[in-house]
Coordinates of C-alpha atoms (C1' of nucleotides) in Angstrom, one line a residue:
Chain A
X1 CA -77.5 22.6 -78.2
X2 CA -75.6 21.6 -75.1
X3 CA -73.4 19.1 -74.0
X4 CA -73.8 16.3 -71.5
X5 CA -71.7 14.5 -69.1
X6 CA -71.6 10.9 -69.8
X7 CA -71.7 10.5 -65.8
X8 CA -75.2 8.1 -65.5
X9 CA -76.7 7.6 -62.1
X10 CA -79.0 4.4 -61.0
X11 CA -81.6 6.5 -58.8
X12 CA -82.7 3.1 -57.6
X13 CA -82.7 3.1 -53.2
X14 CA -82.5 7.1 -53.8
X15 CA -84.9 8.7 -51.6
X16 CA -86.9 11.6 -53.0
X17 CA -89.1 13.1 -52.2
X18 CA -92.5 13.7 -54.2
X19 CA -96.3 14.8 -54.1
X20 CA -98.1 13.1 -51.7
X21 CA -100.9 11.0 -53.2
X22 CA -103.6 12.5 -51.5
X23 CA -103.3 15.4 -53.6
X24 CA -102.8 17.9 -50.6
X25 CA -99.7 19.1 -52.6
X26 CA -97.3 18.1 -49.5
X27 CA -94.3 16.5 -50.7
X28 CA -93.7 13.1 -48.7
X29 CA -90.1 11.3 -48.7
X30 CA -90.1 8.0 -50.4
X31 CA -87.5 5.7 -51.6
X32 CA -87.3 5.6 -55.3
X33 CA -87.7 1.2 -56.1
X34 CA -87.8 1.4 -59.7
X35 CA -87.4 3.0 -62.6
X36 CA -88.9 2.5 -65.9
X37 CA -88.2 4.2 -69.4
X38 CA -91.3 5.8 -70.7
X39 CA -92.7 4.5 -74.3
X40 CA -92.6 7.4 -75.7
X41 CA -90.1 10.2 -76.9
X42 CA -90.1 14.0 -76.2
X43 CA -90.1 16.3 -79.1
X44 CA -86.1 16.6 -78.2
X45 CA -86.0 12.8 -79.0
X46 CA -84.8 12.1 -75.2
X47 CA -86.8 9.6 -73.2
X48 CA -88.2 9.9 -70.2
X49 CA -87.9 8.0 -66.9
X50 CA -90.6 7.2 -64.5
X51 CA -89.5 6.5 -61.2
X52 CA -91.6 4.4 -59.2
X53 CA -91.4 5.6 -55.3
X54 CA -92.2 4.3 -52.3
X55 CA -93.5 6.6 -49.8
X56 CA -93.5 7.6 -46.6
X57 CA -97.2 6.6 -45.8
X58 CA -96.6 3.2 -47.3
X59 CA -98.0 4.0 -50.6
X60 CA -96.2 3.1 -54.2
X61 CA -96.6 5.9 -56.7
X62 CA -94.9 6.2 -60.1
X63 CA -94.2 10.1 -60.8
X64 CA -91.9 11.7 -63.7
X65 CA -88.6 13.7 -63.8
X66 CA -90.2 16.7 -62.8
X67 CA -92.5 15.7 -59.9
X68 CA -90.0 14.2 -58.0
X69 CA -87.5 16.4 -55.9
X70 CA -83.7 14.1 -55.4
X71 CA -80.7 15.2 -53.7
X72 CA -80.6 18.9 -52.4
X73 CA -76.9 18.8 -53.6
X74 CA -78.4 18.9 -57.2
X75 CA -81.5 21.1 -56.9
X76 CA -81.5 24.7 -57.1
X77 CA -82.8 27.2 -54.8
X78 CA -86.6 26.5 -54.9
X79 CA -86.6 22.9 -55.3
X80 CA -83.6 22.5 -52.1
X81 CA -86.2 24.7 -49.9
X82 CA -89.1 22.7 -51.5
X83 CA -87.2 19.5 -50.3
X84 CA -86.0 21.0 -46.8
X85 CA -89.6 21.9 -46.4
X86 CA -90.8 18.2 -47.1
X87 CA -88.0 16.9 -44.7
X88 CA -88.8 18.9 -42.2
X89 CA -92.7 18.4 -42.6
X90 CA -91.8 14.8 -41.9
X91 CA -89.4 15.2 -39.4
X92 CA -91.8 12.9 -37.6
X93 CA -88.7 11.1 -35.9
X94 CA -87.1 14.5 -34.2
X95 CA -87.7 14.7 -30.8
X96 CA -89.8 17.9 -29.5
X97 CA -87.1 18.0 -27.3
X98 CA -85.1 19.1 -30.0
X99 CA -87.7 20.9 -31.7
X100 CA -87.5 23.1 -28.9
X101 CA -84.6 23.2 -28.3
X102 CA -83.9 25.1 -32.0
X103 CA -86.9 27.2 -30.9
X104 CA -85.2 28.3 -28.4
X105 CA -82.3 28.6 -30.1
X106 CA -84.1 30.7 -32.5
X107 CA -86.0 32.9 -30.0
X108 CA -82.1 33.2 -27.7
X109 CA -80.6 35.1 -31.3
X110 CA -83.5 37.0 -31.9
X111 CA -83.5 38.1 -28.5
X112 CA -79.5 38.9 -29.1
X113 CA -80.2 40.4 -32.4
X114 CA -82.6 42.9 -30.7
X115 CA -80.6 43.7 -27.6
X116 CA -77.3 44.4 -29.7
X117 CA -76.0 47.8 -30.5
X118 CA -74.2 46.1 -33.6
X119 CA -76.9 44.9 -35.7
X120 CA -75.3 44.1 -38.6
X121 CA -73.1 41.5 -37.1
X122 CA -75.7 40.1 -35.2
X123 CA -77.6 39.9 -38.4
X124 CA -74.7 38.1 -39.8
X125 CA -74.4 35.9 -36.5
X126 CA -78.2 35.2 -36.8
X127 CA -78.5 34.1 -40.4
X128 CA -75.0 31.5 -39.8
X129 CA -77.0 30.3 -36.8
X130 CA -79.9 30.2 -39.2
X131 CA -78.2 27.7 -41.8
X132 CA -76.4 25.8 -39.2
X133 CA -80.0 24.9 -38.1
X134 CA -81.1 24.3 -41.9
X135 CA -78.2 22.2 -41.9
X136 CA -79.4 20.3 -38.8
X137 CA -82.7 19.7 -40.1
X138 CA -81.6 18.2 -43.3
X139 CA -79.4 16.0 -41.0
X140 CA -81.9 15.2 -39.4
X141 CA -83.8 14.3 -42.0
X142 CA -81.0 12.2 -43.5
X143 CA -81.6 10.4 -40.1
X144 CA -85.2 10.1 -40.3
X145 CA -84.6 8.8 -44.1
X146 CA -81.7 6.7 -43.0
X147 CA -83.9 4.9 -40.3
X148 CA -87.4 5.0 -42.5
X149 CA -85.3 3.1 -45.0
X150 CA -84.3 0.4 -42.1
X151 CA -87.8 -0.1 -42.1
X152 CA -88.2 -0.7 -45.4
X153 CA -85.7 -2.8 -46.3
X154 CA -84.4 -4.3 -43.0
X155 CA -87.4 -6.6 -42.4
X156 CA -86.3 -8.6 -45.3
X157 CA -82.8 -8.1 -44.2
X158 CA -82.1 -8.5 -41.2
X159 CA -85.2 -7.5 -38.8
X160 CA -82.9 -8.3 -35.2
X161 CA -81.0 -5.1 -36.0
X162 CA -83.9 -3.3 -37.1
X163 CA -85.6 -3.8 -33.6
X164 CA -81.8 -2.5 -31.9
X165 CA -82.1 0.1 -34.2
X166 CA -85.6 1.2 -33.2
X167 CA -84.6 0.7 -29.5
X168 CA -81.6 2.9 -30.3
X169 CA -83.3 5.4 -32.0
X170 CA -83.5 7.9 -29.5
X171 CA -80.2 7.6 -28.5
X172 CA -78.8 7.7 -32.2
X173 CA -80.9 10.7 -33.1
X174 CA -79.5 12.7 -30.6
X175 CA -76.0 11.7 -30.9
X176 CA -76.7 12.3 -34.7
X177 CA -77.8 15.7 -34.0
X178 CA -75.0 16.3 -31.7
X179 CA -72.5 14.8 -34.3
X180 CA -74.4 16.8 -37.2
X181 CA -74.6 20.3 -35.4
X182 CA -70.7 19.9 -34.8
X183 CA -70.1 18.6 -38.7
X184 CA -71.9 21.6 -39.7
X185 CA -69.3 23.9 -38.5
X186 CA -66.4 22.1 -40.0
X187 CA -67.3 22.5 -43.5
X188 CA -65.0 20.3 -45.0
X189 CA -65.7 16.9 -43.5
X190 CA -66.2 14.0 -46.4
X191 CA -66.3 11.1 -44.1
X192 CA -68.3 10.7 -42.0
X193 CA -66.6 10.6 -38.0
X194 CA -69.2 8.5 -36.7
X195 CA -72.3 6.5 -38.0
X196 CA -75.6 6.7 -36.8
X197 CA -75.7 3.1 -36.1
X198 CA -72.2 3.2 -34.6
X199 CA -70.6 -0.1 -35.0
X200 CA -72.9 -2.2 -36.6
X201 CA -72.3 -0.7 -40.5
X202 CA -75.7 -2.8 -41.0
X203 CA -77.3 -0.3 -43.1
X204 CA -74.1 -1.0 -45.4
X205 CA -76.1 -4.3 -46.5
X206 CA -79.3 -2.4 -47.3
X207 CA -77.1 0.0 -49.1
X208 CA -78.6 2.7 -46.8
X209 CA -77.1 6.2 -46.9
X210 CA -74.8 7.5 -44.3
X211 CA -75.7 11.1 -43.5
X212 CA -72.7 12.4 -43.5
X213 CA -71.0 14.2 -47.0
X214 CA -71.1 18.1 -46.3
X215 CA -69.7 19.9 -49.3
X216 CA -68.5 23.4 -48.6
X217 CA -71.2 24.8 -49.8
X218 CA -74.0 23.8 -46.9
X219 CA -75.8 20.9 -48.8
X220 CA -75.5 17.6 -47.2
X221 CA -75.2 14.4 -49.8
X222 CA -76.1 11.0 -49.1
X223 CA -72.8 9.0 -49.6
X224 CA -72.8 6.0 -50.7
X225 CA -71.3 2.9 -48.9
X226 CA -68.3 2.7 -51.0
X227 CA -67.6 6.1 -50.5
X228 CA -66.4 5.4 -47.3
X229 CA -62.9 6.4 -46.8
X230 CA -62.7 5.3 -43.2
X231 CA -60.1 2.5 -43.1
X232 CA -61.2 1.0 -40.2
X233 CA -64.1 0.3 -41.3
X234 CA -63.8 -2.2 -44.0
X235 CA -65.7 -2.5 -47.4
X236 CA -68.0 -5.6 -46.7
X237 CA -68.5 -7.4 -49.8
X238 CA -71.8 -5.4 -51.6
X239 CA -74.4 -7.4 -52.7
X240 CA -75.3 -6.7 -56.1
X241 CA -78.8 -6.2 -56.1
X242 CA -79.3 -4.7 -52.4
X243 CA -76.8 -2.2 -53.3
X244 CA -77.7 0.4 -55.8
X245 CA -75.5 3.3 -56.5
X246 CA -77.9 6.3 -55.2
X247 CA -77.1 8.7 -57.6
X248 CA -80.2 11.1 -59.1
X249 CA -79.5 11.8 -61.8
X250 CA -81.5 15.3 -61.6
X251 CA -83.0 14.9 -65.2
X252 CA -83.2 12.1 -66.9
X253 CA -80.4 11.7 -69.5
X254 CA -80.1 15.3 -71.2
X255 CA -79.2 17.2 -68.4
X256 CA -76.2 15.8 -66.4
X257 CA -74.0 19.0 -66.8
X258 CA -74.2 19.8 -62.9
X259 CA -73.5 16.5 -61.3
X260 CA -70.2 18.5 -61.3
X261 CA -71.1 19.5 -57.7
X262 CA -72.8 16.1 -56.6
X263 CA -70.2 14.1 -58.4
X264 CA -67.4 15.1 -56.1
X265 CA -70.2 13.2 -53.4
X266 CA -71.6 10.7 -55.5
X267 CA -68.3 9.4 -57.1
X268 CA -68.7 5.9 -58.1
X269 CA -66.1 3.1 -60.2
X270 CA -68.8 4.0 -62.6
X271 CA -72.0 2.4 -64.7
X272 CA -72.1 -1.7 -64.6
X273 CA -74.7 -1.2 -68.0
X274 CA -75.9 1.9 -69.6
X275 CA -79.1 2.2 -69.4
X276 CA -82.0 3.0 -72.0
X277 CA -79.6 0.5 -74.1
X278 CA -77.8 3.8 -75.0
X279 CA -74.7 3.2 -76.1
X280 CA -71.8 5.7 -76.5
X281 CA -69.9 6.5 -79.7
X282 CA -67.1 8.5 -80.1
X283 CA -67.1 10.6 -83.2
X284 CA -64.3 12.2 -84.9
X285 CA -64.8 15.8 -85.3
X286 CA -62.2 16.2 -88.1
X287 CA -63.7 17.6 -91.3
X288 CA -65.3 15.0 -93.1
X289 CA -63.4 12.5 -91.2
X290 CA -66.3 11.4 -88.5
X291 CA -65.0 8.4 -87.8
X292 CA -67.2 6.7 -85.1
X293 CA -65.0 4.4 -82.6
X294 CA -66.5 2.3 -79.4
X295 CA -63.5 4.0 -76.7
X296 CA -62.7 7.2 -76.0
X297 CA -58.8 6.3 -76.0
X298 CA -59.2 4.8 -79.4
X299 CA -60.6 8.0 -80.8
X300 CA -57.9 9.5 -79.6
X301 CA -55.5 6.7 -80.6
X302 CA -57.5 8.2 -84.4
X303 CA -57.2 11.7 -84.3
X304 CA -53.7 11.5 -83.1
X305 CA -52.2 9.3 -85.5
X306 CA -55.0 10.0 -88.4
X307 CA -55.3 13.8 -88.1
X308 CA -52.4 14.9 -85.6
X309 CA -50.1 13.3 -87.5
X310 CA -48.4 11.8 -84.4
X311 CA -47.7 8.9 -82.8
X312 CA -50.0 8.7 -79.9
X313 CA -47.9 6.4 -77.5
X314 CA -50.7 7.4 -74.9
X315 CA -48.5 8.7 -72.3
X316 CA -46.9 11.5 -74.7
X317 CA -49.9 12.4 -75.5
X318 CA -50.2 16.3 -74.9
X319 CA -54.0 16.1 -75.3
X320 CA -54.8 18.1 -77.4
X321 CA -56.5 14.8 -79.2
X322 CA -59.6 15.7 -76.9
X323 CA -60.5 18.7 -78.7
X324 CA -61.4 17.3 -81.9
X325 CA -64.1 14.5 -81.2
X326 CA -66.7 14.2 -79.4
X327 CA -69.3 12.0 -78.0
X328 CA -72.4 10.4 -79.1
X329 CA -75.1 8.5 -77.6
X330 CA -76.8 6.6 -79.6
X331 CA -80.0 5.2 -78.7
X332 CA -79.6 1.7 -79.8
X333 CA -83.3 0.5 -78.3
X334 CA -83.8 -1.2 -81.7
X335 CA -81.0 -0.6 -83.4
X336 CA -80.0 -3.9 -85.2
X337 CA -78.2 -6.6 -83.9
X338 CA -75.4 -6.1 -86.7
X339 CA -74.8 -2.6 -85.1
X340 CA -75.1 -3.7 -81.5
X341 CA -72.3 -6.1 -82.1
X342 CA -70.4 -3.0 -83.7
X343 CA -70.3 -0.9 -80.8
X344 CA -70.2 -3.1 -77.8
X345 CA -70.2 -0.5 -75.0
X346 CA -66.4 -1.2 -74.1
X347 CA -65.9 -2.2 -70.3
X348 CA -63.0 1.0 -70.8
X349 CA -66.3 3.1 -70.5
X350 CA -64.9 4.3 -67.2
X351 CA -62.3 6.1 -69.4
X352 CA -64.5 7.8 -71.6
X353 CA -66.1 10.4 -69.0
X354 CA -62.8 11.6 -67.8
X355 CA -63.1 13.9 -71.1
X356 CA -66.0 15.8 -70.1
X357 CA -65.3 16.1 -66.5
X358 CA -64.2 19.1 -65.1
X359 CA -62.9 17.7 -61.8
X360 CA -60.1 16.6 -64.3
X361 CA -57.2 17.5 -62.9
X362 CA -54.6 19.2 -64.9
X363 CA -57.1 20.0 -67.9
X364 CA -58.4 23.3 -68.1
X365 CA -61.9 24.0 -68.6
X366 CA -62.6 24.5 -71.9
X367 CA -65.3 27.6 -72.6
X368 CA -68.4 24.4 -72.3
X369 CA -70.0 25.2 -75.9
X370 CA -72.6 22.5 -76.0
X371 CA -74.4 21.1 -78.9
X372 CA -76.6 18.3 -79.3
X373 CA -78.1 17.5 -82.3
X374 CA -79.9 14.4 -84.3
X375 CA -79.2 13.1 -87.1
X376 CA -80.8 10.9 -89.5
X377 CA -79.3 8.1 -91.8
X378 CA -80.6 6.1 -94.4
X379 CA -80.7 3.4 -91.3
X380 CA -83.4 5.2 -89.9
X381 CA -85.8 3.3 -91.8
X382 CA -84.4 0.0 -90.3
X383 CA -83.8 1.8 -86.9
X384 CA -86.4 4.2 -86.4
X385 CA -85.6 5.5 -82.8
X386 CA -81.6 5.6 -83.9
X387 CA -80.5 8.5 -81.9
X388 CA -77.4 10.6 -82.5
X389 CA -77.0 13.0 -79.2
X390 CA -74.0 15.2 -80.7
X391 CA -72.3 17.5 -78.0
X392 CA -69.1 18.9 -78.0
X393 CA -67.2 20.7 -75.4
X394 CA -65.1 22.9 -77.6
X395 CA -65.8 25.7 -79.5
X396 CA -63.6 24.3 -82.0
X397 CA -65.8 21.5 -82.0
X398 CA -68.7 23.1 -82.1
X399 CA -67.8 25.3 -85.1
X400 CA -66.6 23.0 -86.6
X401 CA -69.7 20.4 -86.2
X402 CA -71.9 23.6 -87.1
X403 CA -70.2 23.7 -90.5
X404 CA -70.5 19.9 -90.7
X405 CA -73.5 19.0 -89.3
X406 CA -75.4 19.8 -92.6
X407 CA -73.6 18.1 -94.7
X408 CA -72.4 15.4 -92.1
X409 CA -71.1 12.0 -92.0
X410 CA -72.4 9.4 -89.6
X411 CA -69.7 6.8 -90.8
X412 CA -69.3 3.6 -88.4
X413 CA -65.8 2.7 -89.4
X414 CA -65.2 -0.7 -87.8
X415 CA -61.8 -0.3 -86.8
X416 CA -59.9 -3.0 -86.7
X417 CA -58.2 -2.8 -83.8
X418 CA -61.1 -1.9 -81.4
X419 CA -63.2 -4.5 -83.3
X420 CA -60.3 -7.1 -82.1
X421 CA -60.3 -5.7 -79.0
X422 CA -63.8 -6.5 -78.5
X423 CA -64.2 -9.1 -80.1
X424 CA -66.7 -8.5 -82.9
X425 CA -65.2 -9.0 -86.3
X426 CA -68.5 -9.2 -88.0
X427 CA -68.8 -6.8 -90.5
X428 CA -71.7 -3.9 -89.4
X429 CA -73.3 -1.8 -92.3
X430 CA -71.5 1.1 -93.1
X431 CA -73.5 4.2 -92.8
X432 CA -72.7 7.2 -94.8
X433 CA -74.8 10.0 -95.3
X434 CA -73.8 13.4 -97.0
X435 CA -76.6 16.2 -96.9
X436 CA -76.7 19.7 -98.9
X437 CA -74.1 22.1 -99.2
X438 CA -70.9 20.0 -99.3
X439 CA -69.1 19.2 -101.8
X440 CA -70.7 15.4 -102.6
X441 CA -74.3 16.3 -104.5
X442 CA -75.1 13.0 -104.4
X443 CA -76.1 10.8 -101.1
X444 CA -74.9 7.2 -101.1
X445 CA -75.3 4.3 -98.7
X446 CA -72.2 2.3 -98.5
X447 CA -73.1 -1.5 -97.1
X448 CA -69.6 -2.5 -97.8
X449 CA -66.2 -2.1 -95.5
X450 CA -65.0 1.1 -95.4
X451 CA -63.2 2.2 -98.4
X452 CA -59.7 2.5 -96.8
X453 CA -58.1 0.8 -100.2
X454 CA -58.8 3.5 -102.1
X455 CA -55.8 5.4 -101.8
X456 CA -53.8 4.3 -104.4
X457 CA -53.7 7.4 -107.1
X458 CA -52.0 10.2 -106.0
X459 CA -54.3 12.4 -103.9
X460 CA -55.5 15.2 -106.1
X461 CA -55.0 18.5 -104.5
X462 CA -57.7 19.3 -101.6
X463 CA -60.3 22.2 -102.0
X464 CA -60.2 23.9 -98.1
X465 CA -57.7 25.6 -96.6
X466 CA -54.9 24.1 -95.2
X467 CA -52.3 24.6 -92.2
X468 CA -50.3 26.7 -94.8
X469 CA -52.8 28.8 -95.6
X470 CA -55.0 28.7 -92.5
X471 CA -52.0 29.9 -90.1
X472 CA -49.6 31.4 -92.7
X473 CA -45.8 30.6 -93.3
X474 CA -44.9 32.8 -90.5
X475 CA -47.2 30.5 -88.0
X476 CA -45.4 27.4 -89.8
X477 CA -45.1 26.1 -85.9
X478 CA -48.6 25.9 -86.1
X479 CA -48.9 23.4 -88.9
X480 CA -49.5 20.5 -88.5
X481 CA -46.8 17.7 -88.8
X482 CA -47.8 16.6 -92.3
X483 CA -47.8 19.8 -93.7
X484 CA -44.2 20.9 -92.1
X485 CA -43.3 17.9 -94.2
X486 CA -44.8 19.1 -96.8
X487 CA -47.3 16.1 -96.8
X488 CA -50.4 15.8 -97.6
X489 CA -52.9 17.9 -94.6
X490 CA -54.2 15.7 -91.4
X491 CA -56.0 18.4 -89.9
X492 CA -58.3 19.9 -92.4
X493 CA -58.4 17.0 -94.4
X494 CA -60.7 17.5 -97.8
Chain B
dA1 C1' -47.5 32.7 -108.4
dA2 C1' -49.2 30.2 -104.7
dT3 C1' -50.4 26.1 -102.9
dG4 C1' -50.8 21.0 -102.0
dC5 C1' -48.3 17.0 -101.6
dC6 C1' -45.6 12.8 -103.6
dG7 C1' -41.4 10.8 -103.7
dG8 C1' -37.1 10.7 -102.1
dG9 C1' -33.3 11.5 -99.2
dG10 C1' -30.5 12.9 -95.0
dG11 C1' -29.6 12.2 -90.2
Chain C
dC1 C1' -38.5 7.2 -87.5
dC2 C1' -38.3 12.2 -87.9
dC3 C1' -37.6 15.8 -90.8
dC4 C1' -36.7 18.4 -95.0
dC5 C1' -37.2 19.5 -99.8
dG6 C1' -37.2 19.0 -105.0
dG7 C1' -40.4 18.9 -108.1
dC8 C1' -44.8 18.2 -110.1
dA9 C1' -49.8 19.0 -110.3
dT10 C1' -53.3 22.0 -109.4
dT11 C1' -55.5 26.3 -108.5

DNA sequence: AATGCCGGGGG
DNA sequence: CCCCCGGCATT
């Protein structure tokens, strides 16, 4: 059970790199061109992607997750040397000038290390002068990806800069390399100082990466176009199609808990359409509440009024809201029409995330307690690949889901207002299901609107614990605000 | 007796 | 609207 950021990267225009095709094991750089979801589902219910990559050696080769290696800013250890090996097996654009140049380099420190009485610093001094030459390989390597992609894509582009390129390639690799060894000792530089195609911003078109991001911690990102915070340089209009966001996602959709790092790099307004026609739910964590909404904010606009027993005016909000639901993704691939219409992916999707993000300013990290977990409804039989991902980011959450997952409700509540909002009055099927263990023995499918009339007798005195008893009359602060009034519980509701 | 909460009322 | 509480039902 784990959580997931909702953060979803196109890894369309990302170069990899993967297996070359000969077999030899080498791993080749390639530009990934498309991306296909793979007809089957893993025992964990998650699909798979299969990229389809161009390579280096011309050659179009369709690989999974695993066999391609992405960004070094999101691999670990052996896959970032695996890559920096690959890059610098193809470093077929570095001059030997500069090859031996770091030779040199290498062979002056050893020479240094040797002579000096004080090893251990020399050690040290060897080893940073070690990385800063990593680091200048994967520059250079950006380089040699940023101009293999020219040739790719320029030809159809715009093949006069492509030959000025190739003309200026020396030039521009050197000055790259010059530029990159002097990046590498500033370790906080984001934007880039200078292009590699200085001036001409060309690659912008082709959406070709910059290499310039260099997070603190040695990896160099490919940044994409928009990312550019120069202000001389001005965005030039993106065209849709050329311009694919370059995020990798590392796995495919179950594992995007460490774009943390990459994120910072890879920030983007966020997702045009979710892929894999997963849409995202958010689900009310409240005891047998589990009120599904469309947007994160009217979840919250739920729990605070519903449960918190406040008015949630947005702004006064202390969030605390954000504890007590959680998302779902819900693999709608043939999910009825009827539900599709219910849960129109809102375009306020670029709120949602913000939850789960722990670049979130102001919000403490929350001990990341992650749970995922399916769950069947009656629908199933009408939508057999209906997935329910579950996670939740709080141990609150997750106890709480724990003790509720058995028994659970999957209820789609069309809310009024976020159905107005979106403009899909029609009336979904409403899915209940109750399992084992709680306090309804018997299941039942309601295909009617949600019972919200049927409060009209006075409430007849709920079975769990509430505020009172949970937190005591000495922790009466702790109540919540119905239950200082002495009305009826909105936080363990029965 | 303790608890849950409806209905009503004060500010 | 926010808040408190009498009083009744329930456990």
């Amino acid at each position: 059970m784990y959580s997931r950021r909702l953060v979803k990267r196109s890894i369309l225009g990302s170069r990899v790199c993967a297996p070359s095709p000969t077999g030899d094991g080498a791993l080749l750089p390639g530009v990934v061109q498309a991306v296909k979801l793979e007809n089957r589902e893993t025992v964990q219910g998650s699909r798979r992607n299969v990229y389809t990559v161009l390579l280096q050696d011309g050659t179009l080769k369709e690989y999974s997750e695993e066999e391609i290696v992405t960004s070094p800013a999101q691999m670990t250890g052996k896959a970032q040397l695996k890559f920096k090996t690959a890059c610098t097996d193809c470093e077929m654009v570095t001059t030997s000038q500069q090859q031996e140049q770091r030779k040199s380099d290498i062979n002056q420190k050893n020479k240094q290390k040797l002579l000096g009485k004080e090893e251990a610093i020399k050690r040290l001094d060897s080893k940073k002068a070690n990385r800063i030459q990593d680091h200048e390989k994967d520059h250079t390597c950006s380089v040699s990806l940023l101009e293999q992609k020219h040739k790719v894509v320029s030809s159809s582009i715009d093949v006069p800069h492509a030959r000025k390129l190739s003309e200026e390639v020396a030039m521009d690799k050197v000055t790259a390399a010059m530029v990159l060894t002097s990046l590498s000792t500033s370790p906080l530089v984001h934007s880039p100082p200078v292009k590699v195609n200085d001036g001409t911003n060309e690659s912008w078109k082709e959406g070709g990466f910059n290499p310039s991001s260099y997070s603190s911690s040695g990896y160099w990102s490919w940044s994409a176009p928009s990312d550019q915070s120069n202000p001389s340089t001005p965005s030039p209009p993106l065209s849709t199609d050329s311009c694919k966001p370059f995020h990798i996602p590392s796995q495919p959709d179950d594992d995007i808990d460490e774009v943390d790092a990459s994120n910072l790099l890879f920030d983007e307004p966020i997702p045009r359409k979710r892929k894999n026609s997963l849409k995202v739910m958010f689900k009310c964590l409240w005891k047998n509440c589990g009120k599904v909404l469309s947007t994160a904010t009217g979840i919250q606009k739920h729990i605070c009024t519903v449960h918190l027993g406040r008015s949630c005016d947005s702004d006064c909000s202390d969030g605390e809201e954000d504890f007590y639901y959680t998302e779902i993704k819900l693999n709608t691939d043939s999910v009825t029409d009827g539900l599709s219409s219910l849960s129109p992916v809102s375009p306020s999707m670029d709120s949602a995330p913000h939850i789960f993000s722990s670049t979130e300013p102001g919000r403490p990290e929350s001990v990341c307690m992650k749970n995922e977990s399916k769950l069947s409804t009656p629908l199933s039989r009408s939508a057999p690949s209906t997935l329910y991902l579950v996670h939740a980011d709080h141990a609150y959450q997750v106890k709480g889901l724990l003790q509720v997952l058995p028994g659970s409700e999957a209820e789609w509540c069309p809310q009024t207002d976020t159905l107005a909002q979106t403009g899909h009055p029609a009336s979904p099927p409403h899915i209940r299901t109750h399992g084992f263990g709680e306090h309804h023995p018997q299941a039942h499918v309601v295909l009617s609107s949600p019972p919200r009339a049927a409060v009209g007798l006075r409430k007849s005195r709920g079975e769990g614990k509430k505020c009172r008893k949970v937190y005591g009359m000495e922790n009466r602060d702790m109540w919540c605000t119905a239950c200082r009034w002495k009305k009826a519980c909105q936080r363990f509701i029965d």
